[in-house]
Amino acid sequence: MPWSRENTEYAPISYSGQRIVLNRANTDPNNQSITSREQAVLTNDGKDWYIEDLSDQHSTMIRVSRKTKLQSGDVIALGNRLFEFRD
């Protein structure tokens, strides 16, 4: 998905399986900000999909579009700053 003022179109990417490791090679080969061989993993428990950050820099971020429950230890990116949620 392009940024709001980016003049680029991206083709959809399809994956299959119950466990999908995301990295630069299978998402965006020219994206130098994807730094780990295993950036993140998508897993399916038969009902729901989950994502887990596997990157060395802990640089996998998720943009949410709904109210999302926070758990102690969750990291929130606001601009270029990171905040850790503690309850």
Short mmCIF file of the C-alpha atoms (twelve columns), coordinates in Angstrom:
data_MODEL
# 
_entry.id   MODEL 
# 
loop_
_atom_site.group_PDB 
_atom_site.id 
_atom_site.type_symbol 
_atom_site.label_atom_id 
_atom_site.label_alt_id 
_atom_site.label_comp_id 
_atom_site.label_asym_id 
_atom_site.label_seq_id 
_atom_site.Cartn_x 
_atom_site.Cartn_y 
_atom_site.Cartn_z 
_atom_site.pdbx_PDB_model_num 
ATOM 1  C CA . MET A 1  0.000   0.000   0.000  1 
ATOM 2  C CA . PRO A 2  1.609   3.315   -1.024 1 
ATOM 3  C CA . TRP A 3  1.954   6.302   1.297  1 
ATOM 4  C CA . SER A 4  -0.591  9.072   0.753  1 
ATOM 5  C CA . ARG A 5  1.598   11.141  -1.622 1 
ATOM 6  C CA . GLU A 6  3.608   8.298   -3.118 1 
ATOM 7  C CA . ASN A 7  3.146   7.933   -6.865 1 
ATOM 8  C CA . THR A 8  3.643   4.162   -6.955 1 
ATOM 9  C CA . GLU A 9  1.325   1.204   -7.355 1 
ATOM 10 C CA . TYR A 10 1.983   -2.121  -5.705 1 
ATOM 11 C CA . ALA A 11 0.624   -5.498  -6.755 1 
ATOM 12 C CA . PRO A 12 -1.098  -7.642  -4.120 1 
ATOM 13 C CA . ILE A 13 1.045   -10.362 -2.515 1 
ATOM 14 C CA . SER A 14 -0.434  -13.789 -1.815 1 
ATOM 15 C CA . TYR A 15 0.842   -16.304 0.721  1 
ATOM 16 C CA . SER A 16 -0.367  -19.709 1.804  1 
ATOM 17 C CA . GLY A 17 0.090   -21.898 4.840  1 
ATOM 18 C CA . GLN A 18 -0.467  -21.752 8.588  1 
ATOM 19 C CA . ARG A 19 2.918   -20.074 9.315  1 
ATOM 20 C CA . ILE A 20 4.346   -17.407 7.027  1 
ATOM 21 C CA . VAL A 21 7.696   -15.751 7.743  1 
ATOM 22 C CA . LEU A 22 7.853   -12.219 6.328  1 
ATOM 23 C CA . ASN A 23 11.173  -10.763 5.170  1 
ATOM 24 C CA . ARG A 24 12.546  -8.403  2.558  1 
ATOM 25 C CA . ALA A 25 12.759  -11.113 -0.124 1 
ATOM 26 C CA . ASN A 26 9.060   -12.048 0.016  1 
ATOM 27 C CA . THR A 27 7.554   -8.614  0.739  1 
ATOM 28 C CA . ASP A 28 9.556   -5.736  -0.803 1 
ATOM 29 C CA . PRO A 29 13.086  -6.619  -2.056 1 
ATOM 30 C CA . ASN A 30 14.130  -2.951  -2.397 1 
ATOM 31 C CA . ASN A 31 13.021  -1.910  1.099  1 
ATOM 32 C CA . GLN A 32 16.221  -1.427  3.102  1 
ATOM 33 C CA . SER A 33 14.237  -0.769  6.304  1 
ATOM 34 C CA . ILE A 34 13.392  -4.491  6.449  1 
ATOM 35 C CA . THR A 35 16.589  -5.563  8.142  1 
ATOM 36 C CA . SER A 36 16.089  -9.098  9.412  1 
ATOM 37 C CA . ARG A 37 15.991  -12.438 7.603  1 
ATOM 38 C CA . GLU A 38 12.871  -13.086 9.652  1 
ATOM 39 C CA . GLN A 39 11.177  -9.711  10.120 1 
ATOM 40 C CA . ALA A 40 7.843   -11.038 11.352 1 
ATOM 41 C CA . VAL A 41 5.741   -14.177 11.304 1 
ATOM 42 C CA . LEU A 42 2.046   -14.608 10.539 1 
ATOM 43 C CA . THR A 43 0.421   -17.641 12.152 1 
ATOM 44 C CA . ASN A 44 -3.074  -19.071 11.944 1 
ATOM 45 C CA . ASP A 45 -4.594  -21.169 14.710 1 
ATOM 46 C CA . GLY A 46 -7.396  -22.432 12.476 1 
ATOM 47 C CA . LYS A 47 -9.611  -19.448 13.245 1 
ATOM 48 C CA . ASP A 48 -7.594  -16.243 13.668 1 
ATOM 49 C CA . TRP A 49 -4.403  -14.786 12.239 1 
ATOM 50 C CA . TYR A 50 -1.639  -13.383 14.469 1 
ATOM 51 C CA . ILE A 51 1.525   -11.406 13.786 1 
ATOM 52 C CA . GLU A 52 4.717   -11.511 15.843 1 
ATOM 53 C CA . ASP A 53 7.775   -9.290  15.436 1 
ATOM 54 C CA . LEU A 54 10.921  -11.375 14.904 1 
ATOM 55 C CA . SER A 55 13.240  -8.524  13.866 1 
ATOM 56 C CA . ASP A 56 16.513  -7.827  15.622 1 
ATOM 57 C CA . GLN A 57 15.590  -4.134  15.898 1 
ATOM 58 C CA . HIS A 58 11.952  -4.830  16.931 1 
ATOM 59 C CA . SER A 59 10.896  -2.719  13.974 1 
ATOM 60 C CA . THR A 60 7.649   -4.392  12.905 1 
ATOM 61 C CA . MET A 61 4.784   -1.956  13.447 1 
ATOM 62 C CA . ILE A 62 1.073   -2.470  12.880 1 
ATOM 63 C CA . ARG A 63 -1.301  0.319   11.924 1 
ATOM 64 C CA . VAL A 64 -4.604  -0.366  13.643 1 
ATOM 65 C CA . SER A 65 -7.967  0.860   12.411 1 
ATOM 66 C CA . ARG A 66 -10.044 -0.106  15.419 1 
ATOM 67 C CA . LYS A 67 -9.925  -0.090  19.194 1 
ATOM 68 C CA . THR A 68 -7.208  -2.559  20.172 1 
ATOM 69 C CA . LYS A 69 -6.583  -4.065  23.589 1 
ATOM 70 C CA . LEU A 70 -3.149  -3.218  24.974 1 
ATOM 71 C CA . GLN A 71 -1.130  -5.625  27.056 1 
ATOM 72 C CA . SER A 72 1.701   -4.736  29.403 1 
ATOM 73 C CA . GLY A 73 4.905   -4.637  27.371 1 
ATOM 74 C CA . ASP A 74 3.255   -3.532  24.099 1 
ATOM 75 C CA . VAL A 75 5.271   -0.885  22.264 1 
ATOM 76 C CA . ILE A 76 3.507   2.087   20.688 1 
ATOM 77 C CA . ALA A 77 5.138   4.148   17.922 1 
ATOM 78 C CA . LEU A 78 4.061   7.804   17.871 1 
ATOM 79 C CA . GLY A 79 5.911   9.694   15.161 1 
ATOM 80 C CA . ASN A 80 9.549   8.689   15.523 1 
ATOM 81 C CA . ARG A 81 9.291   7.843   19.227 1 
ATOM 82 C CA . LEU A 82 8.563   4.493   20.861 1 
ATOM 83 C CA . PHE A 83 6.619   4.121   24.103 1 
ATOM 84 C CA . GLU A 84 6.186   0.963   26.182 1 
ATOM 85 C CA . PHE A 85 2.757   0.417   27.710 1 
ATOM 86 C CA . ARG A 86 2.734   -0.815  31.336 1 
ATOM 87 C CA . ASP A 87 -0.370  -1.507  33.382 1 
# 
